[in-house]
XYZ file of C-alpha atoms in Angstrom:
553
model
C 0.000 0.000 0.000
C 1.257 3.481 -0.325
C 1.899 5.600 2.840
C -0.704 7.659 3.576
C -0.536 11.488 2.255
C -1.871 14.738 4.608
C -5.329 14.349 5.391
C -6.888 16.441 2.262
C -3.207 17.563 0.608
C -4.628 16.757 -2.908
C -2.720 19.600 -4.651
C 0.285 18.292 -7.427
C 3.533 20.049 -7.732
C 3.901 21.839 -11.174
C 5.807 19.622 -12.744
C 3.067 16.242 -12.015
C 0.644 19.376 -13.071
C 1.948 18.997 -16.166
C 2.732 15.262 -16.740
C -0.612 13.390 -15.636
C -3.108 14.971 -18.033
C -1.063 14.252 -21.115
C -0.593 10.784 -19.552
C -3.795 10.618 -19.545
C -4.548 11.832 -22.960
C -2.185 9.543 -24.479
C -3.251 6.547 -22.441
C -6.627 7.534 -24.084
C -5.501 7.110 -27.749
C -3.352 4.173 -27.360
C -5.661 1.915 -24.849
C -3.777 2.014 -22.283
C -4.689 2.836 -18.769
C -2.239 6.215 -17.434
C 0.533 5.174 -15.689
C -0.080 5.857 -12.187
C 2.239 9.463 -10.426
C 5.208 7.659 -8.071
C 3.943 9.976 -5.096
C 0.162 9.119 -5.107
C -2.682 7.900 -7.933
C -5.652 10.056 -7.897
C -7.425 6.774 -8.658
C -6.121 4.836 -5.525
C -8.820 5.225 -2.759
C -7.523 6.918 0.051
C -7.847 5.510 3.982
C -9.355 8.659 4.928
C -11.594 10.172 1.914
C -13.589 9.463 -1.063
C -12.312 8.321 -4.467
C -11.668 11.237 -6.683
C -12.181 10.623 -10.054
C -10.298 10.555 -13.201
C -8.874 14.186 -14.721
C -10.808 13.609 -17.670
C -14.365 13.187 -15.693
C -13.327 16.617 -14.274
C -13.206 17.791 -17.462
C -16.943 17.595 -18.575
C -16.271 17.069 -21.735
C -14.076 15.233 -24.662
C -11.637 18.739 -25.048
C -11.962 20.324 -21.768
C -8.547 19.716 -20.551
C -5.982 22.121 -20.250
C -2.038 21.422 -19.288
C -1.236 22.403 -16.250
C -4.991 21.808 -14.472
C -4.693 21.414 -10.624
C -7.103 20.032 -8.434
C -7.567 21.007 -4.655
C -10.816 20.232 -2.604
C -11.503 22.404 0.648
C -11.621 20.214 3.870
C -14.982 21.748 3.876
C -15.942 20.456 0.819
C -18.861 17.827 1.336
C -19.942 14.235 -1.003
C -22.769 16.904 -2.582
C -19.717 19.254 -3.770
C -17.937 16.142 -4.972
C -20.782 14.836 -6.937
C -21.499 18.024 -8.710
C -17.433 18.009 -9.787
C -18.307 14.950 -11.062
C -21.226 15.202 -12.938
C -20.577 18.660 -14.000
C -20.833 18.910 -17.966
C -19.745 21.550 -20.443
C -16.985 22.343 -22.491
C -14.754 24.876 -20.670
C -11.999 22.384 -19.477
C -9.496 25.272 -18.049
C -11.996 26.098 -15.621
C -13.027 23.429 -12.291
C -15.348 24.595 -9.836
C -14.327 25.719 -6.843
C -15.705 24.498 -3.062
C -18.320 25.638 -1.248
C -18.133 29.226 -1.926
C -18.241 28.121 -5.789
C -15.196 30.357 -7.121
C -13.426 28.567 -10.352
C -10.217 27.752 -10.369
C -7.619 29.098 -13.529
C -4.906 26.928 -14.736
C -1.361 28.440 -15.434
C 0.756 27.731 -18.645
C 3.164 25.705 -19.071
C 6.906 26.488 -19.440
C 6.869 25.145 -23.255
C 3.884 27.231 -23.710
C 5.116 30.465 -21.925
C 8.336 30.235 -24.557
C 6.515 29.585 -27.204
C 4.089 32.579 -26.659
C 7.115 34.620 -25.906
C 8.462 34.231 -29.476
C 5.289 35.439 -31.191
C 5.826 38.589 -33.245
C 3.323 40.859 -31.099
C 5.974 40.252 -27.900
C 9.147 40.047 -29.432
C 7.975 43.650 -31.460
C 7.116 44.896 -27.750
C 10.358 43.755 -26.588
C 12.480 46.021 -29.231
C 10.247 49.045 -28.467
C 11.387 48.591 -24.270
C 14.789 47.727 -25.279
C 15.241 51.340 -27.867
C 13.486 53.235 -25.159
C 15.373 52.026 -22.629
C 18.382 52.927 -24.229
C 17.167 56.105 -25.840
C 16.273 57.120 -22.223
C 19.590 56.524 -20.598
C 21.184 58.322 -23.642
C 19.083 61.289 -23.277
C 20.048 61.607 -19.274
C 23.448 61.428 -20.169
C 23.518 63.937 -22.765
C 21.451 66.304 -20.702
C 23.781 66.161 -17.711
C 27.249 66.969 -19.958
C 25.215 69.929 -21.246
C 24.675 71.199 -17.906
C 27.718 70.871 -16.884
C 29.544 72.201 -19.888
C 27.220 75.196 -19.411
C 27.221 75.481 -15.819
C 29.779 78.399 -14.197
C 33.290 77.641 -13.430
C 34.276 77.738 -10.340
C 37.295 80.012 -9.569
C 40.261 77.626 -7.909
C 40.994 78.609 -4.488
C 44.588 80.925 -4.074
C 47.094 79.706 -2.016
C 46.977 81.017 1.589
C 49.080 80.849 4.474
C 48.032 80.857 7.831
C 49.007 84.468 8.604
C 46.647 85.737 5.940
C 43.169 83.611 6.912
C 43.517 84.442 10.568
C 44.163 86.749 12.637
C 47.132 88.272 14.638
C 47.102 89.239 18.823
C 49.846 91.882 19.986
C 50.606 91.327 23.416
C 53.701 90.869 26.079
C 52.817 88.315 29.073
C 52.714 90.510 31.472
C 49.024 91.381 29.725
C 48.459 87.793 30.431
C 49.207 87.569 33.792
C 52.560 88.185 34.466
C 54.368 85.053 33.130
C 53.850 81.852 30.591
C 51.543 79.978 32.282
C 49.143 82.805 32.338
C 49.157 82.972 28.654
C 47.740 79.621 28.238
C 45.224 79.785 30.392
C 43.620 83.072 28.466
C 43.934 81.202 24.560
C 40.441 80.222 24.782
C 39.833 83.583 24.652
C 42.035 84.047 21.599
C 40.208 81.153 19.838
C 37.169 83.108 20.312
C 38.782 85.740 18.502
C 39.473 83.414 15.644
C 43.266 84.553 16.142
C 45.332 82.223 14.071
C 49.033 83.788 15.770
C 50.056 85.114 19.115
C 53.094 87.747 18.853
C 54.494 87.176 22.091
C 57.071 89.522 23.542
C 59.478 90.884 24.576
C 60.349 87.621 26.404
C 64.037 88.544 26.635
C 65.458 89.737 30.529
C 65.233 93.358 30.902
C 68.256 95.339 29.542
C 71.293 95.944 31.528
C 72.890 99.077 31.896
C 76.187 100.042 29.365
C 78.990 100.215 32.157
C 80.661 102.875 29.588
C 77.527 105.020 28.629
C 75.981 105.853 32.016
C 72.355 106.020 31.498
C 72.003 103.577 28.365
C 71.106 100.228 28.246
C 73.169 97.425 26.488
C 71.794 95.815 23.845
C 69.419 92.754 25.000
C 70.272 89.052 25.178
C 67.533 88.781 22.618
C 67.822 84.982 22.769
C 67.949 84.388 26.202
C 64.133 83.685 27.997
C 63.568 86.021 31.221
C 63.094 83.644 34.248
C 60.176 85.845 35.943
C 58.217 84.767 33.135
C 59.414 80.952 32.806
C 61.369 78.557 32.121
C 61.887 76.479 28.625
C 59.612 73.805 29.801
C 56.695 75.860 30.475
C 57.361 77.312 26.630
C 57.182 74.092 25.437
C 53.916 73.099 27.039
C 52.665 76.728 26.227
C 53.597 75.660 22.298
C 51.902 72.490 22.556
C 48.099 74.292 24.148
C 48.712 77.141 21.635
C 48.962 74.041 18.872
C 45.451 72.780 20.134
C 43.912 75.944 19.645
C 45.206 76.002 16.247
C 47.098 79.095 17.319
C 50.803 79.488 16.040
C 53.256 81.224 18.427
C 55.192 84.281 17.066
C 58.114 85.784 19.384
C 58.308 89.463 19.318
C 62.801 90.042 19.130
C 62.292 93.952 19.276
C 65.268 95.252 21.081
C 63.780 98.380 21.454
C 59.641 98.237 21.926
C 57.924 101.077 22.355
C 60.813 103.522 21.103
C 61.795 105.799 18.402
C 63.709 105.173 17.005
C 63.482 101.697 17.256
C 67.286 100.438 16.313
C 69.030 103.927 16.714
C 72.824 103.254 16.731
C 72.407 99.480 16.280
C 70.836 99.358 13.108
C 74.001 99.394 11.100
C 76.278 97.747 13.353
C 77.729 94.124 12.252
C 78.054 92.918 15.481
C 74.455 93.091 16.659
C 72.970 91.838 13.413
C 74.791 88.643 13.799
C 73.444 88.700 17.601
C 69.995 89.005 16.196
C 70.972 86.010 13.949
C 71.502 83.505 16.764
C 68.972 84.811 18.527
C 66.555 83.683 15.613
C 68.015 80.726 15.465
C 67.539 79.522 18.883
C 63.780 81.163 18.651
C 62.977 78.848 15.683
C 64.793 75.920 16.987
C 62.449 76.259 19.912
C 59.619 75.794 17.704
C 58.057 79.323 16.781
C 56.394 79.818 13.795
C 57.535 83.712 13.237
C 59.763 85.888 13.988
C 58.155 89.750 14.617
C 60.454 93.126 14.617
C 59.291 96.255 14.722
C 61.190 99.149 12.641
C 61.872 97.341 10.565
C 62.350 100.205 7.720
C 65.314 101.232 9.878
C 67.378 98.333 8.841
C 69.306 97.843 5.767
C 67.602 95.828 2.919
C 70.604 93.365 2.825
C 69.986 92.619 6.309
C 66.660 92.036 6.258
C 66.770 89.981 3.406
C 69.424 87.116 4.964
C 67.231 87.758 8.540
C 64.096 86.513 6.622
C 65.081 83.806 4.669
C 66.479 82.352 7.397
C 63.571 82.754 9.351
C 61.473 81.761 6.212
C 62.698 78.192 5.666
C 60.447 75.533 6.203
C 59.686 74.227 9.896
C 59.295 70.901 11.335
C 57.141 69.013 9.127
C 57.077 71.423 6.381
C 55.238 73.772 8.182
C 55.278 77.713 7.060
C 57.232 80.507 9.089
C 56.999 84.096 8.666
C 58.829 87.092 9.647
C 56.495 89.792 10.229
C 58.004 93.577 10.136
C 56.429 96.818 12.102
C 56.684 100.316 11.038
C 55.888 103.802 12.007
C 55.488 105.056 8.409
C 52.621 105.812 6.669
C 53.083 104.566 3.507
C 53.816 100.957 3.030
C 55.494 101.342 -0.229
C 57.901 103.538 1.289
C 58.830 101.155 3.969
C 58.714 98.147 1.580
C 61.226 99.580 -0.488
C 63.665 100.210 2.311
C 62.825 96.466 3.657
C 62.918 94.784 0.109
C 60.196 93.248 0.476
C 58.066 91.206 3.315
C 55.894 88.327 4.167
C 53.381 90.701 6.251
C 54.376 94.209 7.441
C 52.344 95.577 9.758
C 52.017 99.867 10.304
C 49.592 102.256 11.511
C 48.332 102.160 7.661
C 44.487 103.348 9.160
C 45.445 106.643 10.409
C 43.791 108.087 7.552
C 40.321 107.868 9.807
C 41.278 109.982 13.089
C 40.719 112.909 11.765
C 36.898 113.849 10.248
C 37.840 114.191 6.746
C 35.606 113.327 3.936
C 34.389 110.390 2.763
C 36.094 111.277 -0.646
C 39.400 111.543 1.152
C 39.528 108.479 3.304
C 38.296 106.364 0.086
C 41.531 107.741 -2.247
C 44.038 106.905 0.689
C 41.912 103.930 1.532
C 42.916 103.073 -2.724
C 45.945 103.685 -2.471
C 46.824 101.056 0.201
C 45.174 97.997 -1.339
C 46.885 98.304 -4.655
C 49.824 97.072 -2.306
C 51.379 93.736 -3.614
C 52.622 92.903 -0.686
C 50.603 91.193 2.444
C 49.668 94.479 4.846
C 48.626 94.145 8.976
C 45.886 96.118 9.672
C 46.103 97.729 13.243
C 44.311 99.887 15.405
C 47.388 100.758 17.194
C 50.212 99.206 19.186
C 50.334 97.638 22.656
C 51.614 101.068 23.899
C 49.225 103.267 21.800
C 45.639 102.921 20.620
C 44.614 105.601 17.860
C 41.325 107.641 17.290
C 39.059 108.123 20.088
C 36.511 105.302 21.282
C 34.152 106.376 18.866
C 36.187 105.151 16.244
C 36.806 101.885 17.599
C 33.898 100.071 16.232
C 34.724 101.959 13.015
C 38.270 100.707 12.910
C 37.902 97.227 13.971
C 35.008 97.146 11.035
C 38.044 97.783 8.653
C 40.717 95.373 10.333
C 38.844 92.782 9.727
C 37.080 94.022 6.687
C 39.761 94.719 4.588
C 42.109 92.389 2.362
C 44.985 91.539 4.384
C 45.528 90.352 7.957
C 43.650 91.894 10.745
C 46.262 92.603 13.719
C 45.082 93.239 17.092
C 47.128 94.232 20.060
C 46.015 93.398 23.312
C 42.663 94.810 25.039
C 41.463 96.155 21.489
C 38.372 93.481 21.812
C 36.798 95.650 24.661
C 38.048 99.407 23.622
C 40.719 99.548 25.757
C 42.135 102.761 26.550
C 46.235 103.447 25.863
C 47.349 107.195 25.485
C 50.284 107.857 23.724
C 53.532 107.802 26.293
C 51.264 106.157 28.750
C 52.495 102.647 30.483
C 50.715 100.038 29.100
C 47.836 98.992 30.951
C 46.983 95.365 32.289
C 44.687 93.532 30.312
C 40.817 93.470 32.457
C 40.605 90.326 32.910
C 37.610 90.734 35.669
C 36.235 92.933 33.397
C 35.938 91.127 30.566
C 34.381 87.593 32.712
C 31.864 89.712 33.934
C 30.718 91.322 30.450
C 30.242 87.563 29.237
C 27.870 87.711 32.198
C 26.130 90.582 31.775
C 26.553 91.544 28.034
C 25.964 95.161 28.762
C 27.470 98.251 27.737
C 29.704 99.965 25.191
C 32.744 97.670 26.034
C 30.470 94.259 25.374
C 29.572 95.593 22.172
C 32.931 95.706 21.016
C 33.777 92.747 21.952
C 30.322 91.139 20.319
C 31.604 93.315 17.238
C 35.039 91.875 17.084
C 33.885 88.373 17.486
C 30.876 88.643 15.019
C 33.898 90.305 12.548
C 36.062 87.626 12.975
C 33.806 84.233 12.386
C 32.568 86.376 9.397
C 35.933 86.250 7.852
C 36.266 83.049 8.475
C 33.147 81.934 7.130
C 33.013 83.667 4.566
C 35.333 83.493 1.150
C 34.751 86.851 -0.397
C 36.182 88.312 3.083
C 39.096 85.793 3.195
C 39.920 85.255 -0.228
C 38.146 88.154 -2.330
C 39.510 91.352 -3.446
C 38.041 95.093 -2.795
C 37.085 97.776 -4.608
C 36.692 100.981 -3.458
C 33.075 102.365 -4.792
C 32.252 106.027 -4.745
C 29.875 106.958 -2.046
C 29.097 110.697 -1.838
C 29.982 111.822 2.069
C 30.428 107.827 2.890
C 33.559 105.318 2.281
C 32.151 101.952 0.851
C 34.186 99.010 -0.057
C 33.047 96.204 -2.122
C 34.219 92.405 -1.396
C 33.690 89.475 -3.569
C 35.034 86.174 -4.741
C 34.051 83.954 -7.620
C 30.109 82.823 -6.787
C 30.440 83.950 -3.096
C 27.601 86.552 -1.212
C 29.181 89.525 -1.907
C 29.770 91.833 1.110
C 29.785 95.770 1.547
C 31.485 97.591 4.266
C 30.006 101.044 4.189
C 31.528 103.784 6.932
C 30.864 107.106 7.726
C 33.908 108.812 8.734
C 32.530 111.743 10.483
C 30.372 113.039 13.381
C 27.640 114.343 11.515
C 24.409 111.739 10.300
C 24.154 110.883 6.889
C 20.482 110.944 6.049
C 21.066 109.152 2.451
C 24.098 107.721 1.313
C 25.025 107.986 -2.551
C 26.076 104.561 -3.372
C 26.673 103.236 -7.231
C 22.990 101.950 -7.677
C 24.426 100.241 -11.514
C 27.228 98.302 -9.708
C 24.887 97.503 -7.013
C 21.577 95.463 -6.501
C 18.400 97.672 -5.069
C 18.568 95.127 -1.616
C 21.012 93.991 0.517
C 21.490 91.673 3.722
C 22.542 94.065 7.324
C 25.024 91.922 9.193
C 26.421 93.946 10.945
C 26.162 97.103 12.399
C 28.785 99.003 14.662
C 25.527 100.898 16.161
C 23.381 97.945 16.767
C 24.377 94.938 19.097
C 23.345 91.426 18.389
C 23.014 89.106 15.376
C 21.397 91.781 11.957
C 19.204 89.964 9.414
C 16.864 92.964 8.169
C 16.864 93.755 4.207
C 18.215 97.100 3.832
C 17.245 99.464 0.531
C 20.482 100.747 -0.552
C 18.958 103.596 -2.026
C 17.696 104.915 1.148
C 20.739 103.187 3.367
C 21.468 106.212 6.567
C 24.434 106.346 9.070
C 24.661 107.677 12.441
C 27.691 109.515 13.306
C 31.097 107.206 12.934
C 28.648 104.471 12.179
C 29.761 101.651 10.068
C 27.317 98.594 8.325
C 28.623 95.497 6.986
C 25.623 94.397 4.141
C 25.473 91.056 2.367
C 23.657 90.177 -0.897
C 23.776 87.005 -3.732
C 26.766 87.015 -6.332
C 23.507 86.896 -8.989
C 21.567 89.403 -7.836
């Protein structure tokens, strides 16, 4: 007997589907009863259910048979339901009735008769339509994209840039720090803030002894040697290595002189201190300084200057980039630069032009005159002995430090406004101060400081302030400048240099767009987003706005 199957499992795999009814067809024409299916007969009466009869009795008819006809009775199916399958006539032999709720059942095709309907001429012609769209589609795409990007803008590559011209540069000896090195790491958060990318630190040298043979003058410093008060060569080494975290490169300021005038006097053309000021660079940059700063440095011969820098130029440890950085008291910086030679980054008190009220025609020409420099300037407000222009300028001038092509160059306490008459001693950085204006963030000195750190993350943001070049527009009473880089926001610093309101301010309305973006204001504290009309733009006495609009508009 053959093992029993699952009670009701009546339904054939595809493949015995297939076989039995032409079995049973050809048993039909030749006489001969169908061989039987090795896993179960349909015939062979099963233990636990009725007989089912043969496929062509399900048929109802001579040609009712289709290949692939399966046959599955509900367990719910009763002997009536049975009996009408089997005495169920008619001709439509791909169709069986279903159980008790009556729904027929659809046979399949075969896999001889799926190929064989698959080469007819109706699907094979609908097969070369999909495949010529198909590729007419992907053709298309990539057609349309190399258009668009052979007519799409090109995009300016970005000029090299060394670290001294993307960030800023903080003036300040360490006795503004706290008296010694260990004070001046523990205040370069507060640089960071700044986005200051050097610290000039100096002098660090012992203070100046006395010439044994010229009562009353000092001896020229051991500008190598590092002043014990402040610390030792350890703590200058760990003071390297938290500037380094900060991304903040260390700069030592080798000034024999600070704070004088004339800065070299009788030294400046004597042999013997230029090779002193020779070791002591050497021993600076072995110690692991990235610059090298001297102030008056238009009192020096060219030849001098030349061997001082590219020593001091040569690559540092790991290929990093060194600069020396040169102060002067003139003016002009052409005139100094050709008595220096030439210069990574001199630094002067180039911004003089706005202390006094002239008009806004004035400051632009001198303003022209100074970017058409070659040569990377530092823009100051002053020096760590001497601030310039009166507080109401302040916000005014650091609006053009940082706004300006170049490197901005602050010395110590300029963040808050602080106060340093010329011939004055130099006053101690407030600390105190400064903590509690974080808390409060009131007052005239907060503002500044909002101002100067709003300034700074703006030009590092933003590429048409670090990168672009500017263009001095005509503005009537009012200086404007215009900044812009490849498809960068374009940005416009407009000032007004004196202490009278400018109820409408004349700008270029052809070179300009009608609207522009406020902010920032050197009147107004806190984060600007208001749309300005440039046609109707007005300034408050020594105000300055820095406006913002699309490189498309």
């Amino acid at each position: 007997m053959d093992p029993p199957s699952l009670p009701r499992d009546l339904e054939l795999s595809a493949l015995e589907a297939e076989k039995e009814p032409m079995a049973a067809a050809e048993a039909e024409d030749s006489g001969t009863p169908p061989r039987e299916s090795p896993r179960e007969s349909p015939h062979r009466p099963h233990p636990h259910r009725d007989p089912i009869p043969p496929p062509q009795l399900l048929g109802g008819g001579g040609g009712g048979e289709k290949n692939g006809l399966v046959v599955k009775i509900p367990p719910e199916e009763d002997e009536g339901d049975e009996a009408s399958a089997l005495g169920g006539g008619g001709g439509g032999g791909g169709v069986v009735p279903g159980g008790a709720s009556g729904s027929p059942k659809f046979t399949g095709l075969g896999k001889e008769e799926l190929l064989r309907e698959a080469g007819t001429p109706p699907w094979a012609r609908a097969r070369r339509v999909l495949l010529v769209l198909f590729w007419g589609g992907w053709l298309g795409m990539l057609g349309a994209a190399a258009a668009i990007v052979a007519q799409a803008p090109r995009c300016q590559p970005l000029p090299p840039k060394t670290w001294w011209e993307l960030g800023a540069l903080y003036r300040a000896p360490p006795k503004a720090f706290g008296g010694d090195l260990k004070g001046v790491g523990e205040h370069l958060a507060h640089l960071a803030e700044l986005q200051v990318g050097g610290l000039v630190l100096g002098p660090l040298y012992p203070p100046k002894p006395e010439d044994p043979e010229n009562p009353g003058k000092t001896q020229f410093p051991d500008l190598g040697d590092l002043d014990p008060e402040l610390g030792t060569d350890e703590d200058f080494e760990k003071l390297l290595k938290a500037a380094k975290k900060k991304k903040i490169q260390v700069l030592v300021d080798l000034t024999p002189n600070p704070g004088g005038d004339p800065v070299w006097g009788g030294w400046a053309s004597d042999p013997v201190v230029h090779q002193r000021v020779k070791d002591a660079l050497t021993l600076w940059l072995e110690r692991g300084v990235s610059g090298i700063f001297l102030d008056g440095i238009d009192e020096l011969e060219a030849s001098v200057v030349a061997k001082w820098r590219n020593l001091t130029e040569e690559s540092g440890p790991g290929g990093a980039s060194r600069v020396l950085v040169g102060g002067t008291r003139l003016r002009d910086p052409q005139e100094a630069l050709n008595k220096t030679g030439g210069l990574g980054l001199l630094v002067g008190p180039f911004l003089k032009v706005v202390e006094t009220d002239a008009p806004g025609e004035g400051m632009a020409r001198e303003l022209r005159e100074l970017l058409r420099s070659q040569t990377g300037l530092g823009w100051t407000m002053g020096t760590p002995w001497e601030a310039w222009g009166s507080p109401l300028r302040t916000p005014q001038l650091l609006l053009l430090v940082w706004g300006l092509p170049g490197t901005p160059v602050l010395s110590y306490g300029d963040e808050v406004g602080l106060a340093r008459p010329p011939g004055s001693k130099p006053p101690p950085m407030p600390w105190e101060r400064i903590q509690k204006l974080q808390e409060s963030k009131n007052g005239s000195e907060w503002q500044v400081l909002e101002l100067c750190r709003a300034l700074g993350g703006l030009r590092a943001g933003e590429r048409s302030l670090s990168l672009g070049g500017a263009e001095v527009l005509p503005a009537g009473g009012a200086v404007a400048v215009l900044r812009r880089w490849d498809q960068n926001d374009r940005f416009l610093l407009v000032l007004n240099p004196r202490g009278d309101p400018l109820g409408r301010v004349s700008l270029p309305q052809a070179l300009l767009p009608p609207r522009a973006t406020l902010r920032l204001s050197t009147h107004r504290s806190g984060p600007q987003s208001s749309e300005v009309e440039l046609g109707q733009l007005q300034l408050q006495p020594y105000e300055g706005v820095l406006l913002s609009f699309p490189y498309d508009a």
